[in-house]
mmCIF file of C-alpha atoms and ligand atoms in Angstrom:
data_model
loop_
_atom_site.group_PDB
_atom_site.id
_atom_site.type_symbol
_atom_site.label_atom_id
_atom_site.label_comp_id
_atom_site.label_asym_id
_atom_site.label_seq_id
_atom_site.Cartn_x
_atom_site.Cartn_y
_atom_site.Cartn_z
ATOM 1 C CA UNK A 693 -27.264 17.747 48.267
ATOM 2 C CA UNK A 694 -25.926 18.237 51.604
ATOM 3 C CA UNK A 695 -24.727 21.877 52.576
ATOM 4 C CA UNK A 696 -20.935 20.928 53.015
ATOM 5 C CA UNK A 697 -20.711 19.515 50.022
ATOM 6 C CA UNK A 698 -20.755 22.385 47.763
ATOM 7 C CA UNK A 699 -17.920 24.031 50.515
ATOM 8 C CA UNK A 700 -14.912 22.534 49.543
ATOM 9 C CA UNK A 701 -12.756 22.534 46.168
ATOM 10 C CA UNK A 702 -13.505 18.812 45.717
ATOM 11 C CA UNK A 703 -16.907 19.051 45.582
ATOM 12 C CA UNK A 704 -16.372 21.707 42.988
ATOM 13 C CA UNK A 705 -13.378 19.671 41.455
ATOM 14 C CA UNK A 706 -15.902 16.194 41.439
ATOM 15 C CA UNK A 707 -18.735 18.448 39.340
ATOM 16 C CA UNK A 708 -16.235 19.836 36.932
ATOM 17 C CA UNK A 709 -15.363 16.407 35.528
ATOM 18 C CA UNK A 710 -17.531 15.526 32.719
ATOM 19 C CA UNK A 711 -16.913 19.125 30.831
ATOM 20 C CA UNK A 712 -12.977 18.400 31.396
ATOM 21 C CA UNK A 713 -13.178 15.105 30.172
ATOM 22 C CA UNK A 714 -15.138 16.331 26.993
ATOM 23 C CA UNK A 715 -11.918 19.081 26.339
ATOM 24 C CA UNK A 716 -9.627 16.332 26.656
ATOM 25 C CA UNK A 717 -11.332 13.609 24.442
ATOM 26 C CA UNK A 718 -11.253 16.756 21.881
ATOM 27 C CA UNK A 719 -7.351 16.459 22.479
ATOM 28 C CA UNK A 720 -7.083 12.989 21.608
ATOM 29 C CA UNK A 721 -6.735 13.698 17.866
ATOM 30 C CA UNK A 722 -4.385 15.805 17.822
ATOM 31 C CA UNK A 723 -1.891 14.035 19.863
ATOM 32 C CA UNK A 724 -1.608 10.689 17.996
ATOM 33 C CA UNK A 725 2.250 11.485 17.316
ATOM 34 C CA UNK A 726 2.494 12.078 21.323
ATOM 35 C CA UNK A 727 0.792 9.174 22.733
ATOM 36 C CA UNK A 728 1.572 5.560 22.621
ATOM 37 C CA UNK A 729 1.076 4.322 18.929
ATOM 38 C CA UNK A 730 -0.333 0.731 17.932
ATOM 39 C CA UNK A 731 2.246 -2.590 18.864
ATOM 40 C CA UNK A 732 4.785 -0.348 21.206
ATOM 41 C CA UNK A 733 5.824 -1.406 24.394
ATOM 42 C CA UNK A 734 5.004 0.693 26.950
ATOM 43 C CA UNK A 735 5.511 1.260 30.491
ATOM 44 C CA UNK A 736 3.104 4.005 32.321
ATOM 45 C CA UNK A 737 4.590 5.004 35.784
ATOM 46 C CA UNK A 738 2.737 7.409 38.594
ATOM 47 C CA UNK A 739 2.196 7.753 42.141
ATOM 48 C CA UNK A 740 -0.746 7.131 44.247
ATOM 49 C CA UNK A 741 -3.740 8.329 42.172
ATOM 50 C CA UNK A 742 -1.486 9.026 39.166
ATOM 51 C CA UNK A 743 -0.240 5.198 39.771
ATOM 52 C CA UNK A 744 -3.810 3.875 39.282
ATOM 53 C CA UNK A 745 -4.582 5.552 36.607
ATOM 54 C CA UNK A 746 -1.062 4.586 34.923
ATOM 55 C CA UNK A 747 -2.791 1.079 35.596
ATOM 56 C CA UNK A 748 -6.116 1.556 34.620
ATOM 57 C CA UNK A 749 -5.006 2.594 31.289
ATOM 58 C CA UNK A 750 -1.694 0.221 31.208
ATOM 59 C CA UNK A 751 -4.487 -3.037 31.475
ATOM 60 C CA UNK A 752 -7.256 -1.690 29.348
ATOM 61 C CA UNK A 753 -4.312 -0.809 26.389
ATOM 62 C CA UNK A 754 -3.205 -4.378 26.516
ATOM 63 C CA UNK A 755 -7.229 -5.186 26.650
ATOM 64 C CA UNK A 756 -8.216 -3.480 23.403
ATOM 65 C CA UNK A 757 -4.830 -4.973 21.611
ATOM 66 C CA UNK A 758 -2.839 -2.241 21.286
ATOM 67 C CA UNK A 759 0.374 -3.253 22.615
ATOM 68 C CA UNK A 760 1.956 -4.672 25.717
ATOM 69 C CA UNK A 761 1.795 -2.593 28.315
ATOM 70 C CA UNK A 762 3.065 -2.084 31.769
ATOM 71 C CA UNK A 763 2.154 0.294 34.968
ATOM 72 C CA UNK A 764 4.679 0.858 38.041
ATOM 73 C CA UNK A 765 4.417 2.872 40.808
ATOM 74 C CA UNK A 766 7.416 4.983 39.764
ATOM 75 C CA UNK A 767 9.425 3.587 42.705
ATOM 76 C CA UNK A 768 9.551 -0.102 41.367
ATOM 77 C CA UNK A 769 9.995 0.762 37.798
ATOM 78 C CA UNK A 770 13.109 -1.352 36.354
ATOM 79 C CA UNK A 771 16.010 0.626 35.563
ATOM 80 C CA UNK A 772 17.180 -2.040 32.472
ATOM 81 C CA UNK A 773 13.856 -2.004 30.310
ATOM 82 C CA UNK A 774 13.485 -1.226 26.897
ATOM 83 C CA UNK A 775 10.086 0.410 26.272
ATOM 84 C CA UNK A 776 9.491 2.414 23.203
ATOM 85 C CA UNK A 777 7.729 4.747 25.375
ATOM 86 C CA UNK A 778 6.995 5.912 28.931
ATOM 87 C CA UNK A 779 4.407 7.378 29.931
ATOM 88 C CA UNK A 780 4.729 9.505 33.078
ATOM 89 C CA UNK A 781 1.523 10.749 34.654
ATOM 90 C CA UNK A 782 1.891 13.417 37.296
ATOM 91 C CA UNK A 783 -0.752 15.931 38.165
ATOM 92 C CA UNK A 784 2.023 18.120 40.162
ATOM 93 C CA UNK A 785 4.767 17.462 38.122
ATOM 94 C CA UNK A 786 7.125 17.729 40.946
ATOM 95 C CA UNK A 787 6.730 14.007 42.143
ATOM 96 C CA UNK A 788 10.441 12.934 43.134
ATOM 97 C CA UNK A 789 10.177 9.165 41.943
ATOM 98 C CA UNK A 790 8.318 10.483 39.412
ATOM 99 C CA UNK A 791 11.597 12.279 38.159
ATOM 100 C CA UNK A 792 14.073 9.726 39.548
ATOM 101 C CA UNK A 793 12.405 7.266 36.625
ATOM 102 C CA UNK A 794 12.140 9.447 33.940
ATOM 103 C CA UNK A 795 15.828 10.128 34.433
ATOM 104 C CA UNK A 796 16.673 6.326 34.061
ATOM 105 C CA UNK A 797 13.386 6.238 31.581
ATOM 106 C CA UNK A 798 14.565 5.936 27.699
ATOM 107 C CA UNK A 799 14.355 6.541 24.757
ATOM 108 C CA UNK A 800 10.954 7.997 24.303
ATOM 109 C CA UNK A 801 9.347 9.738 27.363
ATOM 110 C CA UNK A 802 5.931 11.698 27.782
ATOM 111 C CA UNK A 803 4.510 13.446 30.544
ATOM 112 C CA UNK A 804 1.191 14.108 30.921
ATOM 113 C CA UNK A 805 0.818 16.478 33.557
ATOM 114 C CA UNK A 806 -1.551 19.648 34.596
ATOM 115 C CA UNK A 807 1.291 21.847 35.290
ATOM 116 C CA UNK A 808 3.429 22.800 32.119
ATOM 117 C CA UNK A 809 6.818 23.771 32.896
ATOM 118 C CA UNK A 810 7.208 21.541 35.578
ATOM 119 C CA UNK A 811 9.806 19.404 36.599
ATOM 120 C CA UNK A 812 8.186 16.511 35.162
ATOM 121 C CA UNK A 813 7.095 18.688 31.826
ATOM 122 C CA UNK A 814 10.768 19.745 31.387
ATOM 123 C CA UNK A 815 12.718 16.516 32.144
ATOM 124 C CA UNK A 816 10.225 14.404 29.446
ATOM 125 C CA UNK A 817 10.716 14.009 25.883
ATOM 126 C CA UNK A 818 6.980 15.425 25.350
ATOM 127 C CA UNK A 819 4.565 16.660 27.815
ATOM 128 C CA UNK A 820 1.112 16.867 27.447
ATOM 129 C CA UNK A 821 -0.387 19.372 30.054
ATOM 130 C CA UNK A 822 -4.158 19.194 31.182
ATOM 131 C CA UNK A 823 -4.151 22.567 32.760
ATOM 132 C CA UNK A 824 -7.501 23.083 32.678
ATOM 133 C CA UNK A 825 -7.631 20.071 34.896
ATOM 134 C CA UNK A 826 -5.992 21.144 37.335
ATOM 135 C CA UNK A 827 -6.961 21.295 40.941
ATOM 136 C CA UNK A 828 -7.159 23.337 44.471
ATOM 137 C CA UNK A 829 -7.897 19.923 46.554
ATOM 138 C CA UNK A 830 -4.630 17.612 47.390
ATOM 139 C CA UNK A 831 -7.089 14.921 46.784
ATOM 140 C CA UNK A 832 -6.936 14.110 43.063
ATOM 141 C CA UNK A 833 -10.167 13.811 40.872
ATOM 142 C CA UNK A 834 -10.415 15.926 37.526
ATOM 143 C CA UNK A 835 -6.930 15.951 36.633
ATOM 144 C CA UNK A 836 -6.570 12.166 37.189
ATOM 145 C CA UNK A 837 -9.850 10.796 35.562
ATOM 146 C CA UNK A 838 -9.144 13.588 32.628
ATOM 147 C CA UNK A 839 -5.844 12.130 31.771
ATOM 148 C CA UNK A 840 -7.592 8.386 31.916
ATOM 149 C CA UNK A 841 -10.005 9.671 30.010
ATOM 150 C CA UNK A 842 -7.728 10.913 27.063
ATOM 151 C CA UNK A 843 -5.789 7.981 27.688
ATOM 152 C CA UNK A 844 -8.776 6.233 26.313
ATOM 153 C CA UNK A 845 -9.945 8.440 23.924
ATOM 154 C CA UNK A 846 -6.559 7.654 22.226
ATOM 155 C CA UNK A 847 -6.998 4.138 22.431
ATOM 156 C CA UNK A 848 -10.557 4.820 20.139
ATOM 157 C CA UNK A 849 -13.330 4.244 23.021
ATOM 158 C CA UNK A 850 -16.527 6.210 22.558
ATOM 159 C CA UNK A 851 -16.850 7.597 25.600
ATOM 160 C CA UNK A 852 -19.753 9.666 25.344
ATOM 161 C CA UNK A 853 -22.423 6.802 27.030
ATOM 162 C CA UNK A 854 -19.680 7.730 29.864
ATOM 163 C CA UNK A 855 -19.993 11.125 30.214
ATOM 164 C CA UNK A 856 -23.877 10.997 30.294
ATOM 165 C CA UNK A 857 -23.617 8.063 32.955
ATOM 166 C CA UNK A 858 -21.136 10.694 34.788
ATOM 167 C CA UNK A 859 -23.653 13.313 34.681
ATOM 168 C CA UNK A 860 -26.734 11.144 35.872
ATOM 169 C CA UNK A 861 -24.398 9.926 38.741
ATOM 170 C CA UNK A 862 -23.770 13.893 39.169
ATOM 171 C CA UNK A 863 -27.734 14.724 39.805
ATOM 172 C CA UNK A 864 -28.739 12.514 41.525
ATOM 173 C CA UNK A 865 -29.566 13.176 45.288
ATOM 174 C CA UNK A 866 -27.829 9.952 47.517
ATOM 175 C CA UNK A 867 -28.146 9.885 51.420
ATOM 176 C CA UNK A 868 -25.141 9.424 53.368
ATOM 177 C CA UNK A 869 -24.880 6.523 55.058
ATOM 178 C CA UNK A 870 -21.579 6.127 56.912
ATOM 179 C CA UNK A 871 -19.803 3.021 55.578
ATOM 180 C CA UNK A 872 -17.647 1.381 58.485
ATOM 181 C CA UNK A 873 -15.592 -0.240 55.731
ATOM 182 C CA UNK A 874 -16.039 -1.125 51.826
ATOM 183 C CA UNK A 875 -13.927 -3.557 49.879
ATOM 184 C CA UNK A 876 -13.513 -2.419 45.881
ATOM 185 C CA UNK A 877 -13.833 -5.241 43.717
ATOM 186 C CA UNK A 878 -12.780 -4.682 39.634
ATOM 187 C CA UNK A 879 -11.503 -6.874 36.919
ATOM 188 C CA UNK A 880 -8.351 -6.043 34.054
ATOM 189 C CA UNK A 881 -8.731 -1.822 34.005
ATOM 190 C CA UNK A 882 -11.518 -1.901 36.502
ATOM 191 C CA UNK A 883 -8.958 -3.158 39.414
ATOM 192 C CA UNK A 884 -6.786 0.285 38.905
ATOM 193 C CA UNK A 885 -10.197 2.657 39.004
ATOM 194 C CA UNK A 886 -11.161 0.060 42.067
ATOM 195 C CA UNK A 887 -7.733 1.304 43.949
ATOM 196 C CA UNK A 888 -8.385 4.845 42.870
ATOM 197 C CA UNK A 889 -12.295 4.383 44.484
ATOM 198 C CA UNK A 890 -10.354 2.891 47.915
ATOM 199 C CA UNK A 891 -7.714 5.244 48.176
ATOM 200 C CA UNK A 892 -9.947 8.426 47.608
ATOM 201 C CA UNK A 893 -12.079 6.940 50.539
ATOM 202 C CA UNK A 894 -8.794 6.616 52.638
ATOM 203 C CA UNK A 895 -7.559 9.924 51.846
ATOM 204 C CA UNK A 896 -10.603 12.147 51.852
ATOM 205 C CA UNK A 897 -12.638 10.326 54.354
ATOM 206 C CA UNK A 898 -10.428 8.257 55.878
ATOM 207 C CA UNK A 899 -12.672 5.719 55.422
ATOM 208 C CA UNK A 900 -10.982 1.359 56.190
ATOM 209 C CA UNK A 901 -10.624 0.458 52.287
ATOM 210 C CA UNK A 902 -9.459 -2.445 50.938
ATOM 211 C CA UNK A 903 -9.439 -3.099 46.678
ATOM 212 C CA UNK A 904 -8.671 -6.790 44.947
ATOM 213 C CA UNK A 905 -9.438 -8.284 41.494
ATOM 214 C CA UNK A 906 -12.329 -9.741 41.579
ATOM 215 C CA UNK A 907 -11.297 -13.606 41.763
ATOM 216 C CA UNK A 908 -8.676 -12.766 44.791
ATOM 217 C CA UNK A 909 -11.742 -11.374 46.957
ATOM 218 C CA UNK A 910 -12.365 -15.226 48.101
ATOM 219 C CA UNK A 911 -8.405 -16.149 48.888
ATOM 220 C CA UNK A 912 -8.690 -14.220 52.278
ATOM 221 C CA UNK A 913 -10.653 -10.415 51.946
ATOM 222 C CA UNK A 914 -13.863 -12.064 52.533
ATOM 223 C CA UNK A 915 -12.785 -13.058 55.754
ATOM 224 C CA UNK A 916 -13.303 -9.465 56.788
ATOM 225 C CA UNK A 917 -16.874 -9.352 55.369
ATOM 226 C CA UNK A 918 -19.925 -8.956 57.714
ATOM 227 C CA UNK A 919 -22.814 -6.731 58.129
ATOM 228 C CA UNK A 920 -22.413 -3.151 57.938
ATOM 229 C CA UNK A 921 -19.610 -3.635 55.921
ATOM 230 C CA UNK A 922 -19.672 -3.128 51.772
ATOM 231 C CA UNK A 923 -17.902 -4.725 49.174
ATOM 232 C CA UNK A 924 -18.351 -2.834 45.717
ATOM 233 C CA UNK A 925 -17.852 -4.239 42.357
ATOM 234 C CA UNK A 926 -16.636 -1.659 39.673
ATOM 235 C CA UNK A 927 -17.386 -3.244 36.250
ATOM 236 C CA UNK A 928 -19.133 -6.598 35.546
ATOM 237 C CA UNK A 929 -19.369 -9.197 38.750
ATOM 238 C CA UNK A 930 -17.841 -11.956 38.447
ATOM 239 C CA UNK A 931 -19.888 -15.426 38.432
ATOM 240 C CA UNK A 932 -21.032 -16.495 42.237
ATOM 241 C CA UNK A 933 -19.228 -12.973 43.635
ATOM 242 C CA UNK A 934 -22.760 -11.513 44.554
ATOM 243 C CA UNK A 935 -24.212 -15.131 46.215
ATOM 244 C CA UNK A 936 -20.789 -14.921 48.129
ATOM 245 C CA UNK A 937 -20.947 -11.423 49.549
ATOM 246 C CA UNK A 938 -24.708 -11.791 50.558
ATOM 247 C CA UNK A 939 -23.442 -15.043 52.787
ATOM 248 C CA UNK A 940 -21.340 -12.776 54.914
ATOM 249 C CA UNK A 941 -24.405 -10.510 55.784
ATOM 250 C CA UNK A 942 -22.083 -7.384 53.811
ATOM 251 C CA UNK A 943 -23.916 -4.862 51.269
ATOM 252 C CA UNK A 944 -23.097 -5.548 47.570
ATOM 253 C CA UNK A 945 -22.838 -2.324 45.927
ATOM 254 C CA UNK A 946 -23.188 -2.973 41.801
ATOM 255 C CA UNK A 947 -24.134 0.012 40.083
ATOM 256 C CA UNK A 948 -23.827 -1.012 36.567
ATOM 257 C CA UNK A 949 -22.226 1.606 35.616
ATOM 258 C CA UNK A 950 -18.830 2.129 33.184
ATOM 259 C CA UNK A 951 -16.031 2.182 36.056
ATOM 260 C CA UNK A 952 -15.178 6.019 35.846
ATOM 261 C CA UNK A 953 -18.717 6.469 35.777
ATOM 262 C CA UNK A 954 -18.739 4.837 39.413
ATOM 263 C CA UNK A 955 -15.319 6.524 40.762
ATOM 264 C CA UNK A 956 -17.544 9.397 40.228
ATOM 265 C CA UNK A 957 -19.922 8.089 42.994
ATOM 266 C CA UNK A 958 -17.112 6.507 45.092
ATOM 267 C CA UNK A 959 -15.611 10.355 45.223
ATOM 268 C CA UNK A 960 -19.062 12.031 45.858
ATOM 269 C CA UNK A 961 -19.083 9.476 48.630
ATOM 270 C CA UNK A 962 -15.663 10.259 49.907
ATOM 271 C CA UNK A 963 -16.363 14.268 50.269
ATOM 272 C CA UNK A 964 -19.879 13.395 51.654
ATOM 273 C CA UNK A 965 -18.594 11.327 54.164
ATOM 274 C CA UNK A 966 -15.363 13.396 55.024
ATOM 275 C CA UNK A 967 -17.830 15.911 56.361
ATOM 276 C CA UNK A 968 -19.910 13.263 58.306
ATOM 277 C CA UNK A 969 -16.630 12.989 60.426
ATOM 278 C CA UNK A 970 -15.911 16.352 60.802
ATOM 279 C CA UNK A 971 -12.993 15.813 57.977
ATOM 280 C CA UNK A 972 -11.717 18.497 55.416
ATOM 281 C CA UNK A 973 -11.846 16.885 52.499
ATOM 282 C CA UNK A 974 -9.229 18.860 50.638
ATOM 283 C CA UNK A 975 -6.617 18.867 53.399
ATOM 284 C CA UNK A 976 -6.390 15.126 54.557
ATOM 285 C CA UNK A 977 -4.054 14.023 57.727
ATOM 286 C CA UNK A 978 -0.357 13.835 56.567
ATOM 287 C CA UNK A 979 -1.063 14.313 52.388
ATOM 288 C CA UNK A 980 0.183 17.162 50.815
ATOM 289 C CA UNK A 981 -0.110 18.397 47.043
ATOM 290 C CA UNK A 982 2.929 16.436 46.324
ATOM 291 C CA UNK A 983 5.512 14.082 47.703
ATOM 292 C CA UNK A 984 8.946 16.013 46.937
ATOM 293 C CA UNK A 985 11.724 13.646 48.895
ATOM 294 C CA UNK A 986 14.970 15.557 50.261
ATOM 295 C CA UNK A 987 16.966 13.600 47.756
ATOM 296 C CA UNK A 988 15.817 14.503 44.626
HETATM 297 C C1 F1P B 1596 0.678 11.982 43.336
HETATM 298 C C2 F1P B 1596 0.195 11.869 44.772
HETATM 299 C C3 F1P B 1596 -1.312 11.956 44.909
HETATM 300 C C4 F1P B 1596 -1.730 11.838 46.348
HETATM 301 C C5 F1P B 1596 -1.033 12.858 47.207
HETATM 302 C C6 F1P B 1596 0.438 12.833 46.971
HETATM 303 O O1 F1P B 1596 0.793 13.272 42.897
HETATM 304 O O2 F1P B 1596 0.630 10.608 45.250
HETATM 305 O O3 F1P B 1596 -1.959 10.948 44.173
HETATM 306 O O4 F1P B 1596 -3.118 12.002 46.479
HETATM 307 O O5 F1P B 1596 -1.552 14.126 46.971
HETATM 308 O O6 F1P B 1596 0.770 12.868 45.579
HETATM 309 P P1 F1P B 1596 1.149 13.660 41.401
HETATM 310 O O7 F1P B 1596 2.471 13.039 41.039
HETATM 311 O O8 F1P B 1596 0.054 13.159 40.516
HETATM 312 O O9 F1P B 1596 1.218 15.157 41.434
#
């Protein structure tokens, strides 16, 4: 374990995840009326991290059969759908286009959210608030991987093989190598916990991070491909995806682990290799806790 990496709140924040994720999966039951039910239509809307894991959850829903469901950022949801339910995810709950869609959002709304009494809390039908996910570091990790995590709890995954995977990934000692630039690869609900491993290299680290599914990696992000550069596959590869990456002279990264198992790795890489550069990991250029626009 390097020194730094026990210094900042998301080091703390990354360590903190499995036991969070255990209270939440112990939520699940109990919120059956709350969440999305069997055969509804739902939309899931977010921003940035909260996006992805609206996405994440909207593709693996639709994967286990439970219904049709759709993820926006909040900006591009469609004023004129009919859902039976939307469900907002906002760690802040003060995210303006966040708000802006629940108010055109109808007729059933939930927020799940770590801060009850927010904006977001108040303005939903139902909120369900993760507050003891909640976090000191702008850059998202507990609360967002907690709220997938009961997302998928309430769609009836065991996630326990998860949560031991989490804690392996957790103590194990890695050296840093500093990655010039990785490319996340990830298939259905993979993709949205691939963009969640990119951006928390961008934001933390600020680390060159590209994501794709899987299949799109050959129509044009391969081009970019060469030695010293990574490309890391979050779920199963696809066929011929490894033989094509080892072509370009890049590192295939493949852990075999369950995708929120490996955003665990991904984020212990991002804080390891924000201090490489001299970064703060919990203050990244031009983020803040929130994005709260003049207009509200
Ligand atoms: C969403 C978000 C974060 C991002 C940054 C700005 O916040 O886009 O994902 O890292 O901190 O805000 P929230 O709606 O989940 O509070």
């Amino acid at each position: 374990m390097q020194d730094g990496l026990v210094e900042s709140y998301a080091a703390a924040e990354i360590r903190r995840q499995p036991e969070s994720w255990s209270r939440a999966i112990g939520l699940a039951a109990g919120l059956t009326a709350t969440l999305p039910a069997p055969g509804e239509r739902v939309a899931v809307i977010g921003c940035g991290t909260s996006w992805y894991m609206a996405a994440a959850y909207a593709a693996l829903r639709e994967e286990t059969g439970a219904g049709e469901t759709d993820a926006f950022a909040a900006s591009q949801f469609p004023e004129n759908r009919n859902y039976d339910r939307v469900v907002a995810i906002s760690r802040s709950g003060t995210t303006t286009e966040v708000l802006r869609a629940l108010r055109t959002a109808r007729p059933r709304t939930v927020a799940i959210t770590a801060v009850g009494g927010s904006p977001i809390a108040e303005l939903a039908g139902e909120a369900v608030v993760l507050d003891f996910a909640d976090e000191r570091s702008v850059v998202q990790t507990v609360f967002a991987t907690t709220a997938l995590m009961l997302l998928r709890a309430s769609l009836g995954a065991d996630l326990e093989p998860v949560i031991q995977q989490a804690d392996a990934v957790l103590g194990q000692e890695f050296t840093v190598e500093l990655g010039a630039q990785v490319t996340f690869l990830g298939d259905g609900w993979a993709y949205g916990v691939a963009r969640e491993a990119a951006l928390k290299l961008r934001e933390a680290a600020g680390v060159w991070t590209e994501a794709y599914p899987q299949l799109e990696y050959r129509h044009g992000p391969i081009a970019i491909a060469e030695p010293g550069r990574a490309v890391w596959v979050f779920g199963e590869p696809a066929p011929g995806i490894a033989a094509d990456v080892a072509a370009t002279g890049a590192e295939l990264i493949d852990d075999a682990l369950d995708p929120v198992a490996d955003l665990v790795r991904a984020q212990l890489l991002a804080v390891a290799w924000a201090h490489e550069r001299g970064l703060d990991p919990d203050r990244p250029r031009g983020l803040t806790r929130s994005i709260v626009l003049p207009t509200p």
